[in-house]
Coordinates of C-alpha atoms in Angstrom, one line a residue:
M1 CA 42.7 107.6 99.4
R2 CA 42.1 104.9 102.0
K3 CA 39.8 103.0 99.6
N4 CA 42.7 103.1 96.9
K5 CA 45.2 101.9 99.4
L6 CA 43.0 99.1 100.6
F7 CA 42.3 98.0 97.0
A8 CA 46.0 98.0 96.3
V9 CA 46.7 95.9 99.4
L10 CA 44.0 93.3 98.5
L11 CA 45.6 92.9 95.1
I12 CA 49.1 92.5 96.3
V13 CA 48.4 90.0 99.1
P14 CA 48.1 86.9 96.8
L15 CA 51.3 87.7 95.2
L16 CA 53.1 88.3 98.5
I17 CA 51.8 84.9 99.7
L18 CA 53.0 83.3 96.5
T19 CA 56.5 84.7 96.9
A20 CA 56.9 84.6 100.7
A21 CA 59.4 81.9 100.7
S22 CA 61.5 83.5 98.0
A23 CA 61.2 86.9 99.8
R24 CA 62.5 85.6 102.9
A25 CA 65.5 84.3 101.1
E26 CA 65.9 87.5 99.2
N27 CA 65.7 89.6 102.4
A28 CA 68.1 87.4 104.4
R29 CA 71.3 89.5 104.7
E30 CA 74.6 87.8 103.9
T31 CA 77.3 87.0 106.4
Y32 CA 80.6 87.5 104.8
T33 CA 83.6 85.2 105.2
V34 CA 87.1 86.4 105.7
A35 CA 87.9 85.2 102.2
Q36 CA 85.1 87.3 100.8
L37 CA 86.3 90.4 102.7
Q38 CA 89.8 89.8 101.4
S39 CA 88.4 89.7 98.0
L40 CA 86.7 93.0 98.5
C41 CA 90.0 94.6 99.7
D42 CA 91.7 93.1 96.6
G43 CA 89.0 94.7 94.5
I44 CA 89.7 98.1 96.0
V45 CA 93.4 97.8 95.1
A46 CA 92.4 96.7 91.5
Y47 CA 90.0 99.7 91.4
N48 CA 93.0 101.9 92.0
G49 CA 94.6 100.4 89.0
C50 CA 97.1 98.1 90.8
G51 CA 97.7 94.4 90.4
S52 CA 99.3 93.9 93.8
Y53 CA 99.6 95.5 97.2
Q54 CA 103.3 96.3 96.7
D55 CA 102.4 98.0 93.4
F56 CA 99.7 100.0 95.2
I57 CA 102.3 101.2 97.8
D58 CA 105.1 102.0 95.3
N59 CA 102.9 103.8 92.8
N60 CA 99.6 105.1 94.2
L61 CA 100.6 105.7 97.8
C62 CA 103.9 107.2 96.9
G63 CA 102.3 109.4 94.4
S64 CA 99.8 110.8 96.9
A65 CA 102.0 110.8 100.0
G66 CA 101.0 113.7 102.2
V67 CA 97.7 114.2 100.3
S68 CA 95.4 111.2 100.6
A69 CA 97.6 108.1 101.1
E70 CA 98.1 107.9 104.9
F71 CA 95.2 105.9 106.1
Y72 CA 95.6 103.5 103.1
A73 CA 99.2 103.2 104.3
I74 CA 98.1 102.3 107.8
A75 CA 95.6 99.8 106.6
V76 CA 97.9 98.1 104.0
S77 CA 100.7 97.9 106.6
Q78 CA 98.2 96.1 108.9
S79 CA 97.3 93.7 106.1
G80 CA 100.8 92.0 105.8
N81 CA 104.5 92.6 105.4
Y82 CA 105.3 94.9 102.6
D83 CA 108.2 97.2 101.7
F84 CA 107.2 100.8 102.6
S85 CA 110.6 102.4 102.1
R86 CA 109.6 104.3 99.0
Y87 CA 106.5 105.5 100.7
E88 CA 108.4 106.6 103.8
N89 CA 110.8 108.6 101.7
A90 CA 108.0 110.2 99.7
L91 CA 106.1 111.2 102.8
L92 CA 109.3 112.6 104.5
D93 CA 110.0 114.6 101.3
Y94 CA 106.5 116.0 101.5
L95 CA 107.0 116.9 105.2
D96 CA 110.3 118.4 104.3
T97 CA 108.7 120.9 102.0
H98 CA 105.4 121.6 103.7
E99 CA 104.6 123.1 107.1
V100 CA 101.9 121.3 108.9
Y101 CA 100.2 123.4 111.6
S102 CA 97.2 121.2 112.3
A103 CA 97.9 118.9 115.2
S104 CA 95.6 116.1 114.0
S105 CA 97.3 116.3 110.6
R106 CA 100.7 115.9 112.2
E107 CA 99.5 112.9 114.2
K108 CA 98.0 111.3 111.0
Y109 CA 101.4 111.7 109.3
A110 CA 103.2 110.3 112.4
L111 CA 101.0 107.2 112.5
A112 CA 101.5 106.6 108.8
L113 CA 105.3 106.8 109.3
S114 CA 105.1 104.5 112.3
A115 CA 103.0 102.0 110.2
A116 CA 105.7 102.1 107.6
G117 CA 108.3 101.1 110.2
S118 CA 109.9 104.5 110.2
T119 CA 112.2 105.7 113.0
D120 CA 112.2 109.3 111.9
R121 CA 112.0 111.8 114.7
Y122 CA 108.9 113.4 113.2
I123 CA 107.0 110.6 115.0
S124 CA 108.4 111.4 118.5
D125 CA 108.3 115.1 117.9
T126 CA 104.6 115.0 117.1
A127 CA 103.9 112.9 120.2
D128 CA 105.9 115.4 122.2
E129 CA 104.3 118.6 120.7
A130 CA 100.9 118.1 119.0
I131 CA 98.6 116.1 121.2
G132 CA 95.6 118.2 122.3
G133 CA 96.5 121.0 119.9
L134 CA 93.2 120.9 118.0
G135 CA 90.4 119.7 120.2
L136 CA 89.1 116.1 120.7
M137 CA 90.4 114.5 117.6
S138 CA 93.9 115.5 118.3
L139 CA 93.5 113.8 121.6
V140 CA 92.2 110.6 120.0
F141 CA 94.9 110.4 117.4
G142 CA 97.5 111.3 120.0
L143 CA 96.3 108.4 122.1
H144 CA 96.9 106.1 119.1
L145 CA 100.5 107.3 119.1
L146 CA 100.8 106.7 122.9
N147 CA 99.2 103.3 122.4
N148 CA 102.0 102.4 120.1
G149 CA 104.7 103.0 122.7
Y150 CA 105.7 106.7 122.0
D151 CA 106.1 109.1 124.8
S152 CA 104.8 112.6 125.2
S153 CA 105.8 115.5 127.4
L154 CA 102.2 116.7 127.2
Y155 CA 100.4 113.6 128.6
S156 CA 100.9 110.3 130.1
V157 CA 98.7 107.5 128.8
D158 CA 96.5 107.5 131.8
G159 CA 96.2 111.3 131.8
L160 CA 95.2 111.4 128.1
V161 CA 92.7 108.6 128.6
S162 CA 91.1 110.5 131.5
E163 CA 91.1 113.7 129.4
I164 CA 89.2 112.0 126.6
L165 CA 86.8 110.4 129.2
S166 CA 86.0 113.9 130.6
R167 CA 84.7 114.9 127.2
Q168 CA 82.1 112.1 127.0
L169 CA 78.6 113.6 126.6
G170 CA 75.5 112.9 128.6
D171 CA 74.1 110.5 126.0
G172 CA 77.2 108.3 126.1
G173 CA 78.8 109.6 122.9
W174 CA 81.5 112.0 121.8
A175 CA 81.3 114.9 119.3
V176 CA 83.6 117.6 118.0
I177 CA 80.8 120.1 118.5
G178 CA 77.4 120.1 120.1
S179 CA 75.9 118.3 123.0
Y180 CA 74.8 115.0 121.3
G181 CA 77.1 112.1 120.4
D182 CA 78.0 111.7 116.8
A183 CA 78.3 108.2 115.4
D184 CA 81.7 108.8 113.6
V185 CA 83.4 110.7 116.4
T186 CA 82.1 108.2 119.0
A187 CA 83.4 105.3 117.0
M188 CA 86.8 106.9 116.5
T189 CA 87.1 107.6 120.2
L190 CA 86.3 104.0 121.0
Q191 CA 89.0 102.9 118.6
A192 CA 91.6 104.8 120.7
L193 CA 90.2 103.7 124.1
A194 CA 89.8 100.0 123.2
P195 CA 93.3 99.0 124.5
H196 CA 92.5 100.5 127.9
C197 CA 89.2 98.7 128.5
G198 CA 90.7 97.0 131.6
R199 CA 90.3 100.3 133.5
S200 CA 87.0 100.3 135.2
D201 CA 86.2 103.9 134.2
V202 CA 87.1 103.2 130.6
S203 CA 85.0 100.0 130.6
A204 CA 82.0 102.0 131.9
A205 CA 82.4 104.7 129.4
I206 CA 82.8 102.1 126.5
D207 CA 79.5 100.4 127.6
R208 CA 77.7 103.8 127.6
A209 CA 79.2 104.5 124.2
L210 CA 78.1 101.2 122.7
D211 CA 74.6 101.8 124.0
R212 CA 74.6 105.1 122.2
L213 CA 75.9 103.6 119.0
S214 CA 73.3 100.8 119.2
S215 CA 70.4 103.3 119.7
M216 CA 71.7 105.4 116.9
Q217 CA 71.7 102.5 114.4
L218 CA 69.1 102.8 111.6
S219 CA 66.7 100.1 110.5
S220 CA 69.0 99.6 107.5
G221 CA 71.8 98.7 109.9
G222 CA 73.7 101.9 109.0
Y223 CA 74.3 105.3 110.6
K224 CA 73.7 109.0 109.7
T225 CA 76.1 111.8 110.0
M226 CA 75.1 115.4 109.4
G227 CA 71.6 114.2 108.6
A228 CA 72.5 111.8 105.9
E229 CA 73.0 108.0 106.0
N230 CA 76.4 107.2 104.6
C231 CA 78.9 104.5 104.1
E232 CA 81.7 106.0 106.1
S233 CA 79.8 106.1 109.4
A234 CA 79.1 102.4 109.2
A235 CA 82.8 101.8 108.4
Q236 CA 84.0 103.7 111.5
V237 CA 81.6 101.7 113.7
I238 CA 83.0 98.5 112.3
V239 CA 86.6 99.6 113.0
A240 CA 85.6 100.4 116.6
L241 CA 83.7 97.2 117.2
S242 CA 86.6 95.2 115.8
A243 CA 89.0 96.9 118.2
L244 CA 86.7 96.0 121.1
G245 CA 86.5 92.4 120.1
I246 CA 82.9 92.6 119.0
D247 CA 81.7 90.9 115.9
A248 CA 80.1 93.5 113.6
Q249 CA 78.3 90.8 111.7
T250 CA 76.7 88.8 114.5
D251 CA 76.5 90.9 117.7
G252 CA 72.7 91.5 118.2
R253 CA 73.2 95.0 119.5
F254 CA 74.3 96.1 116.1
I255 CA 71.7 94.3 114.0
K256 CA 68.4 96.0 113.1
N257 CA 65.7 94.3 111.1
G258 CA 68.1 91.5 110.2
S259 CA 70.7 93.9 108.8
S260 CA 74.1 94.2 110.5
V261 CA 76.3 97.2 110.3
M262 CA 78.5 95.2 107.9
N263 CA 75.5 94.7 105.6
A264 CA 74.8 98.4 105.7
M265 CA 78.3 99.2 104.6
M266 CA 78.2 96.7 101.9
D267 CA 75.1 98.2 100.5
Y268 CA 77.3 101.1 99.2
R269 CA 79.5 98.8 97.0
C270 CA 79.8 99.9 93.4
S271 CA 80.1 97.6 90.4
D272 CA 83.7 98.7 89.8
G273 CA 84.8 97.6 93.3
S274 CA 84.8 101.0 94.8
F275 CA 82.3 102.2 97.4
A276 CA 79.8 105.2 97.4
H277 CA 79.5 107.9 100.1
T278 CA 75.6 108.0 99.5
D279 CA 74.9 107.4 95.8
A280 CA 78.1 107.6 93.7
S281 CA 81.6 106.2 93.9
N282 CA 83.6 108.1 96.4
E283 CA 87.3 108.0 97.1
N284 CA 87.0 108.7 100.8
A285 CA 84.2 106.1 101.3
T286 CA 86.3 103.5 99.4
L287 CA 89.3 104.3 101.7
E288 CA 87.3 104.0 104.8
V289 CA 85.7 100.7 103.8
F290 CA 89.3 99.3 103.1
C291 CA 90.2 100.4 106.6
A292 CA 87.1 98.7 108.1
L293 CA 87.6 95.5 106.2
T294 CA 91.1 95.3 107.3
A295 CA 90.1 95.9 111.0
Y296 CA 87.5 93.2 110.8
K297 CA 89.8 90.7 109.2
R298 CA 92.3 91.3 112.0
Y299 CA 89.6 90.8 114.6
C300 CA 88.8 87.5 112.9
Y301 CA 92.4 86.4 112.9
G302 CA 92.8 87.4 116.7
Q303 CA 95.2 90.2 115.8
S304 CA 95.5 93.7 117.3
S305 CA 93.2 96.6 116.3
L306 CA 93.7 98.7 113.3
Y307 CA 95.7 101.4 115.0
Q308 CA 97.9 99.1 117.2
L309 CA 100.6 98.9 114.6
D310 CA 102.5 95.8 113.8
H311 CA 105.5 97.6 112.4
A312 CA 105.9 100.5 114.8
N313 CA 109.6 100.8 115.3
H314 CA 110.9 102.5 118.5
S315 CA 114.6 102.4 117.7
A316 CA 116.6 105.6 118.2
P317 CA 114.9 108.2 116.0
S318 CA 116.9 109.3 112.9
D319 CA 117.3 113.0 112.2
N320 CA 115.8 113.4 108.8
S321 CA 116.3 116.8 107.4
G322 CA 113.2 118.9 107.5
S323 CA 111.0 116.5 109.4
G324 CA 112.7 116.9 112.8
D325 CA 114.0 120.1 114.3
D326 CA 112.6 122.1 111.4
S327 CA 109.0 120.9 111.9
P328 CA 106.9 123.6 113.3
Q329 CA 106.3 123.8 117.1
N330 CA 102.8 123.4 118.6
N331 CA 102.6 126.8 120.3
N332 CA 99.4 125.8 122.2
S333 CA 99.5 128.0 125.3
N334 CA 97.3 125.5 127.2
S335 CA 98.7 122.3 125.8
G336 CA 99.2 120.8 129.2
S337 CA 95.5 120.7 129.7
G338 CA 94.6 119.2 126.5
G339 CA 93.5 122.1 124.4
S340 CA 90.8 124.6 124.8
S341 CA 87.8 124.3 127.1
G342 CA 84.4 125.0 125.8
N343 CA 84.2 124.4 122.0
P344 CA 86.4 121.3 121.4
N345 CA 87.2 122.4 117.8
R346 CA 88.8 125.7 118.7
S347 CA 92.5 125.5 119.2
N348 CA 94.0 127.7 121.9
D349 CA 96.5 128.9 119.4
T350 CA 94.1 131.1 117.5
D351 CA 96.8 133.0 115.6
R352 CA 97.4 129.9 113.6
S353 CA 93.9 130.0 112.0
N354 CA 95.3 132.6 109.7
A355 CA 98.6 131.1 109.1
D356 CA 99.9 131.3 105.6
N357 CA 101.1 127.8 104.8
S358 CA 100.6 125.1 102.2
D359 CA 99.8 121.9 104.1
R360 CA 98.0 119.5 101.8
I361 CA 95.3 117.5 103.6
G362 CA 92.1 115.8 102.8
N363 CA 91.2 113.3 100.0
N364 CA 91.5 115.1 96.7
D365 CA 93.4 118.3 97.6
A366 CA 95.6 119.9 95.0
A367 CA 99.2 120.3 95.8
D368 CA 98.8 123.9 96.9
T369 CA 95.7 123.6 99.1
P370 CA 96.2 126.0 102.0
Q371 CA 95.6 125.1 105.6
T372 CA 93.0 127.9 105.7
D373 CA 90.5 128.4 102.9
E374 CA 89.9 131.5 100.8
N375 CA 87.7 132.9 103.5
G376 CA 90.3 132.5 106.2
N377 CA 88.5 129.5 107.8
R378 CA 90.7 126.8 109.4
I379 CA 90.7 123.4 107.6
I380 CA 91.0 120.5 109.9
V381 CA 91.1 116.7 109.2
I382 CA 89.2 114.0 111.0
N383 CA 90.2 110.5 109.9
G384 CA 90.8 111.6 106.3
Q385 CA 87.8 113.9 105.9
R386 CA 88.2 117.6 105.6
F387 CA 86.3 119.9 107.9
I388 CA 86.1 123.7 108.2
E389 CA 86.0 125.4 111.6
A390 CA 84.1 128.6 110.9
T391 CA 82.0 131.3 112.6
T392 CA 78.5 131.7 111.4
A393 CA 76.8 134.9 110.7
S394 CA 75.2 134.8 114.2
G395 CA 78.7 134.5 115.7
E396 CA 78.6 130.8 116.6
M397 CA 81.3 128.3 116.0
M398 CA 80.5 125.4 113.8
T399 CA 82.3 122.5 112.0
I400 CA 81.4 121.7 108.4
N401 CA 82.3 118.6 106.5
I402 CA 83.8 119.7 103.2
S403 CA 85.0 116.4 101.9
E404 CA 82.5 116.5 99.1
T405 CA 81.9 119.9 97.5
Q406 CA 80.3 119.0 94.2
A407 CA 76.7 120.0 93.5
P408 CA 74.4 117.2 92.4
E409 CA 74.0 116.6 88.8
Q410 CA 71.2 118.6 87.4
S411 CA 67.9 117.2 86.2
Q412 CA 68.4 113.7 87.5
G413 CA 66.0 113.2 90.3
T414 CA 67.3 109.8 91.3
F415 CA 69.0 108.6 94.4
V416 CA 70.2 105.3 95.6
R417 CA 68.5 105.8 99.0
P418 CA 65.4 108.0 98.5
T419 CA 64.8 110.5 101.2
H420 CA 61.7 110.5 103.2
G421 CA 59.2 113.3 103.9
S422 CA 58.5 115.9 101.2
F423 CA 61.0 115.3 98.5
Q424 CA 60.5 117.1 95.2
S425 CA 63.2 115.9 92.8
N426 CA 65.1 118.2 90.4
A427 CA 63.3 116.2 87.6
T428 CA 62.4 117.1 84.1
A429 CA 60.1 120.0 83.3
D430 CA 57.2 117.6 82.6
T431 CA 57.3 115.4 85.7
Q432 CA 57.9 115.6 89.4
L433 CA 58.7 112.9 91.8
A434 CA 57.0 113.2 95.2
T435 CA 56.1 110.9 98.1
A436 CA 53.0 108.7 97.7
D437 CA 51.2 110.3 100.7
E438 CA 51.2 113.7 99.0
T439 CA 49.2 112.5 96.0
G440 CA 47.1 109.5 94.9
G441 CA 43.8 110.8 96.1
K442 CA 40.6 110.5 94.2
G443 CA 41.3 109.8 90.6
S444 CA 44.7 108.3 91.3
Y445 CA 46.2 106.2 88.6
K446 CA 47.8 103.8 91.1
P447 CA 44.9 101.2 91.5
Y448 CA 44.7 100.9 87.7
V449 CA 48.4 100.5 87.2
I450 CA 48.6 97.9 90.0
L451 CA 45.6 96.0 88.5
G452 CA 47.4 96.1 85.1
I453 CA 50.5 94.6 86.8
V454 CA 48.4 91.8 88.4
I455 CA 46.7 91.0 85.1
A456 CA 50.1 91.0 83.3
A457 CA 51.5 88.7 85.8
G458 CA 48.6 86.4 85.6
G459 CA 48.9 86.4 81.8
A460 CA 52.6 85.6 82.0
C461 CA 51.8 82.7 84.3
A462 CA 49.2 81.5 81.9
V463 CA 51.6 81.6 79.0
L464 CA 54.2 79.7 80.9
Y465 CA 51.6 77.1 81.7
L466 CA 50.5 76.7 78.1
L467 CA 54.2 76.4 77.1
K468 CA 54.5 73.6 79.6
K469 CA 57.0 75.6 81.6
R470 CA 56.0 74.0 84.9
N471 CA 59.2 74.7 87.0
K472 CA 57.9 76.7 90.0
K473 CA 61.0 79.0 89.7
H474 CA 59.5 80.7 86.7
Y475 CA 56.3 81.5 88.5
I476 CA 58.1 82.7 91.5
A477 CA 60.2 85.0 89.4
V478 CA 57.1 86.4 87.8
G479 CA 55.6 87.0 91.3
I480 CA 58.7 88.8 92.5
I481 CA 58.8 91.1 89.4
A482 CA 55.1 91.9 89.8
A483 CA 55.5 92.6 93.6
A484 CA 58.5 94.8 93.0
G485 CA 56.5 96.7 90.4
I486 CA 53.6 97.2 92.8
L487 CA 55.7 98.3 95.5
F488 CA 57.4 100.8 93.3
I489 CA 54.0 102.2 92.3
L490 CA 52.9 102.4 95.9
L491 CA 56.0 104.3 97.0
T492 CA 56.4 106.7 94.2
D493 CA 54.1 109.1 92.4
F494 CA 54.7 110.7 89.0
Q495 CA 52.9 114.0 88.6
S496 CA 52.6 116.5 85.8
A497 CA 53.9 119.9 86.6
D498 CA 50.4 121.2 86.8
S499 CA 49.3 118.5 89.3
Y500 CA 52.4 119.4 91.5
R501 CA 51.3 123.0 91.7
E502 CA 48.8 123.9 94.4
P503 CA 47.4 127.3 95.1
A504 CA 48.5 129.0 98.3
K505 CA 46.3 128.6 101.3
T506 CA 43.7 131.3 101.9
D507 CA 42.2 130.1 105.2
G508 CA 45.1 130.1 107.6
D509 CA 45.1 131.4 111.1
I510 CA 48.1 133.6 110.8
T511 CA 49.9 135.6 108.1
V512 CA 53.5 135.5 107.2
T513 CA 55.8 136.7 104.4
L514 CA 58.4 134.6 102.6
S515 CA 61.1 135.4 100.0
I516 CA 63.7 133.3 98.3
R517 CA 66.8 135.0 97.0
C518 CA 70.3 134.3 95.8
D519 CA 71.7 137.8 95.5
T520 CA 75.1 136.8 96.7
I521 CA 75.8 135.0 93.4
K522 CA 73.8 137.1 90.9
D523 CA 77.1 138.7 89.7
L524 CA 78.9 135.4 89.6
P525 CA 79.1 132.9 86.7
K526 CA 75.9 130.9 86.7
V527 CA 76.0 127.2 87.2
N528 CA 72.7 126.6 85.4
Y529 CA 70.1 128.7 83.6
Y530 CA 67.6 128.5 86.5
I531 CA 69.4 131.2 88.5
P532 CA 67.7 134.5 87.9
D533 CA 69.6 137.5 86.7
D534 CA 68.4 139.7 89.7
G535 CA 68.9 137.0 92.2
V536 CA 65.2 136.9 93.1
I537 CA 63.7 133.4 92.9
L538 CA 60.5 134.5 94.8
D539 CA 60.0 138.1 95.9
T540 CA 58.4 138.8 99.2
T541 CA 55.0 137.2 99.1
T542 CA 52.3 136.9 101.8
F543 CA 51.1 133.5 102.8
T544 CA 48.6 132.2 105.4
A545 CA 49.5 129.4 107.8
D546 CA 48.0 127.5 110.6
E547 CA 48.9 127.6 114.2
G548 CA 51.8 125.1 114.6
D549 CA 53.1 125.4 111.1
T550 CA 56.8 125.5 110.5
V551 CA 59.1 127.5 108.3
Y552 CA 59.3 124.3 106.2
D553 CA 55.5 124.1 105.8
V554 CA 55.5 127.7 104.5
L555 CA 58.3 127.1 102.1
L556 CA 56.6 123.9 100.7
Q557 CA 53.5 125.8 100.3
A558 CA 55.3 128.6 98.4
A559 CA 57.2 126.2 96.3
K560 CA 54.0 124.4 95.1
A561 CA 52.1 127.7 94.5
N562 CA 55.0 128.9 92.4
N563 CA 56.3 125.8 90.8
I564 CA 59.7 126.0 92.5
L565 CA 61.5 122.7 92.8
L566 CA 62.9 121.7 96.3
D567 CA 65.3 119.1 97.2
N568 CA 64.9 118.0 100.9
R569 CA 67.6 115.5 101.9
G570 CA 66.6 115.3 105.5
A571 CA 64.7 112.6 107.3
D572 CA 61.0 112.8 108.6
G573 CA 60.7 115.7 110.9
A574 CA 64.2 117.0 110.2
A575 CA 64.0 118.6 106.7
Y576 CA 67.3 119.6 105.2
I577 CA 67.0 121.9 102.1
A578 CA 69.9 121.0 99.9
G579 CA 68.5 122.7 96.7
I580 CA 65.9 125.3 95.8
N581 CA 65.1 126.1 92.2
S582 CA 68.0 123.7 91.0
L583 CA 70.5 125.8 93.0
Y584 CA 72.3 123.4 95.3
E585 CA 74.6 123.6 98.3
F586 CA 78.3 123.5 97.4
A587 CA 77.6 124.9 94.0
Y588 CA 79.6 128.0 94.8
G589 CA 82.2 126.7 97.2
E590 CA 82.4 124.4 100.2
L591 CA 80.6 126.9 102.5
S592 CA 77.8 127.6 100.1
G593 CA 74.2 126.6 100.6
W594 CA 70.7 127.6 101.7
M595 CA 70.1 129.3 105.1
Y596 CA 66.9 130.9 106.4
R597 CA 66.2 133.9 108.6
V598 CA 63.1 134.7 110.6
N599 CA 62.7 138.4 111.4
G600 CA 66.3 139.0 110.6
E601 CA 67.6 136.3 112.8
F602 CA 69.1 132.9 112.0
P603 CA 67.3 130.3 114.2
D604 CA 69.4 127.6 115.8
V605 CA 67.0 124.8 114.8
G606 CA 66.0 123.2 111.5
C607 CA 63.4 124.6 109.4
Q608 CA 61.0 121.9 110.2
S609 CA 61.4 122.5 113.9
C610 CA 60.9 126.3 113.7
T611 CA 57.2 127.2 114.1
V612 CA 56.0 130.5 112.7
S613 CA 54.0 133.2 114.3
D614 CA 51.7 135.9 113.0
G615 CA 53.6 138.6 111.1
D616 CA 56.8 136.7 110.8
V617 CA 59.2 137.7 107.9
I618 CA 60.8 134.5 106.5
E619 CA 63.8 134.7 104.2
W620 CA 65.5 131.8 102.3
L621 CA 68.9 133.1 101.2
Y622 CA 71.7 131.5 99.4
T623 CA 75.1 132.0 101.0
T624 CA 78.7 131.4 99.8
N625 CA 80.2 131.7 103.2
I626 CA 77.8 130.2 105.9
G627 CA 75.9 133.5 106.2
K628 CA 78.8 135.9 106.6
D629 CA 77.9 137.4 103.2
L630 CA 74.3 137.9 104.0
S631 CA 73.4 141.5 105.1

């Protein structure tokens, strides 16, 4: 294997030298002008089928008021002077006919009304009743309301700031759950704290949080959330940096390997003007990019941050029917202390988790989407994304992002950003796509293909010379194409199904059993023909393993021995099994996916961090309700 790699490197060096100057130019990341960013915003409006911002307000935003329009309304309002009267009426009509029990949802609607210049009492009532009613994010968005001049009987500005600072984690970040700072939540918290950076304790907390965000930034310039690099996380960081007066394109703390966080966000732009979450056009990603671009433009023009609203109107509140006295009260029994202690996602008013209401929230909800899902789990909203607060099979509280619930397209095996580690794509029956390190040993085809590319490139250069095409750009282009082809060959490996298969180990130090089942869906309509009728993908089978092997190592061994396809979406050392045997998470609802048990217990670590012991019984099980349906 090492000889093959050395051979490949020796072949590619001349081409790399030939194209070094061009490569440097190619790798240099662009710095965007305000005019270019404005053009991207205009492109998003055009993507939504509108020829002007006013048209976007009067048609799209009015049509989706209360459902998915609110953060667009805030960003458009912060982009210029437009007539929001129709949108205001549409949102108030929605609030007149829908009870909104979620504190953070109420705050979102109140901010949108304020951005529209409304004086409706819904805004002041929300500030007076909802802040702190649903954990950290209701504190953050409540602070946005107070930052815009509204008063609250629950908190003073200083008290609310202190409450948020008290929730800063040891690593300098904030999170809605867990003990490690989350990029999105940390950025959103900074957005609210930014106007108070003159306070010494706030300034110190912001510095710690910025250090946390800088350390979390990936080599691409982007960020991960829930184990996956995505567009929205980069967008939230840009909004935060802009609020703090930090240039997201030039500040060295937020540039990695020459790529700024702005570059990372732009990598997700689609040809139609929209933006992708990870690998396909996504409405929520497009929305958050629009907000980020607006925030950055305002920073460049010396204007206030995205959530310090230009058109907030503090005139005497009007009494719009249905949106004032009739709006539901926040019955948080501990509202004065800012919500529950302990898990920041759990509201003190637990009775509301089973309330029968019809609050439409999220990005693509239907008109009758309930505030709780069909399993009784509370749906909450964090900056336009939908989350479920649920209890796992082991009794722990967890928050799950359910903004995207579609299973991946079957039999594609291609991703914009390939995962690292052991990725076996859901490819065709004849080929598998694996990482280069897992194959390419003796007899590998790679050196021969690379040699063929070099010969072809040399031949092309010779033909150009004979045709008297002496412009060096032609030869540089040939070199770039050849180098790209060689890198592609080095980084991928096409295998036949037979070469993917490997017999199970027989010389391991310990013995374990493993099974893979999807009994929970065997009686449900099948999403594809790979799902076995009896729900058994792999019956209980004995495998040997070495000391220090993990549950993931055993699963990978089992998959190769039985030709079972895996889709690992995690990073190196943090495997995340999104699909087994072409059965993917979210295929049977927003709480569906793969879980594993060891000796009847659900470990609290990832499968690549859970080492196995002699005699362990490992089960991979498909759940439709985060383990509650697993006996």
